[in-house]
C-alpha angles and dihedrals in degrees: 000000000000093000120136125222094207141025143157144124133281134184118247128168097336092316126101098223123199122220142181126205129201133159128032136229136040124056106317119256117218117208132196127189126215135255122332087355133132123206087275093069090087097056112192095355090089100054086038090062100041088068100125099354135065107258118200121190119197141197126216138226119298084003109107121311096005110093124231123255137192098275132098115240107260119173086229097048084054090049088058098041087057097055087042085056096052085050095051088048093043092226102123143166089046139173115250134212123173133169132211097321089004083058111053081040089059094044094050089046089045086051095045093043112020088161094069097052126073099181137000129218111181116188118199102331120121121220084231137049092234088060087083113094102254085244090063095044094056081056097052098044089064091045109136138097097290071088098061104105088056094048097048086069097057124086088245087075103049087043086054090035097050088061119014112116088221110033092183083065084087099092098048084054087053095054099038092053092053078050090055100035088047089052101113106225140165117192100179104125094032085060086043102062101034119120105197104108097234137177127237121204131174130166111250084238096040131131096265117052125246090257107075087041079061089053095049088054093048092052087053089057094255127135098016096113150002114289090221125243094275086070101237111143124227086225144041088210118089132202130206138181102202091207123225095027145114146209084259101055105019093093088063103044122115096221091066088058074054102053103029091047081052103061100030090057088044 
């Protein structure tokens, strides 16, 4: 599995993004890995949920096939890379899922250009930099490529390695994600007055605690009161803990096809 059926590059916003396509059918889904991934990252997810719609993966700028540009990494300038990408492609409006990087990326892109979103899935990504555990943030505040003889060890970098133009490009990416992951940001009234029914979904292990995923929720106008006995719900936006997992498995699990089928066919 895993094999796409199409792929290419497009421009979109001054990158040269690289897709692939598989699936056919239903409204696209558009889907965007986190940081240092390629569309590989996901394994079989991303045949699971293109049973019954076309399914495109993407990878931005500086990540895999997609060549770097001048340009420093900013959640907003991805957002708009992505929407620039469904243009180019002619697919919108889309549904969008993103995790971790891929899914503050696909929030901010959701907020800039709601038309062009149907529905949102975000996977392990806050709507604040403080949504991050401390412990995370301290990580993330030495990220560069002072790291770089830890990170060409991990599977992100042979994945990055096995199909990048330029493999040297590495440690740029190094040091323009700790630029990006290091960007203060609150997002909290941006979340609040979306429209674009969206899924939220967090490991219960995960690198953000339950309880901003709560307040996600909360901003989006979920769990603030019974949904009565007739079973109507106060809100079209939906919010799941996957248990047992982490920041570092969730975007392969199963149960994430199962809940964001779920809501996208719903």
């Amino acid at each position: 599995m895993n094999n796409p059926r199409e792929s290419g590059f497009v421009q979109a916003n001054g990158v040269e993004m690289y897709w692939e396509g598989r699936g056919s059918g239903g409204v696209p889904l558009v889907v965007v890995h986190g940081g240092y991934g390629v569309t590989t990252m996901f394994g079989d997810v991303l045949d699971q949920l293109a049973l019954g719609r076309r399914v495109i993966a993407i990878e931005l700028q500086a990540h895999g096939h997609t060549s770097d540009i001048d340009r420093p990494f900013s959640y907003e300038s991805f957002g708009d890379d992505i929407a620039a990408f469904v243009a180019a492609l002619d697919v919108g409006p889309v549904d969008l899922l993103g995790y971790s990087l891929g899914g503050g990326s696909s929030l901010r892109a959701t907020i800039q250009h709601p038309t062009a979103i149907r529905r949102l899935v975000v996977v392990s990504a806050p709507f604040r930099r403080s949504g991050w555990f401390p412990d995370v943030l301290i990580g993330m505040d030495h990220m560069g490529r002072d790291l770089f003889e830890q990170l060409q060890h991990s599977p992100m970098y042979a994945a990055y390695t096995a199909v990048a133009a330029d493999p040297a490009g590495f440690l740029a990416l190094m040091d323009k994600t700790g630029g990006i992951l290091r960007q203060p940001y609150d997002w909290t009234d941006d979340v609040r007055t979306m429209t674009t029914p969206t899924l939220y979904v967090l490991g219960d292990a995960d690198s953000i605690s339950p309880a901003h995923a709560a307040e996600f929720y909360a901003l989006r106008g979920g769990g603030l009161r019974d949904a009565g006995w007739e079973g109507s719900l106060p809100t079209p936006n939906r919010l799941a803990i996957l248990p047992g997992r982490t920041h570092y498995d969730i975007f392969s699990a199963p149960e994430l096809v199962d809940v964001a089928r779920a809501f996208l066919d719903g």
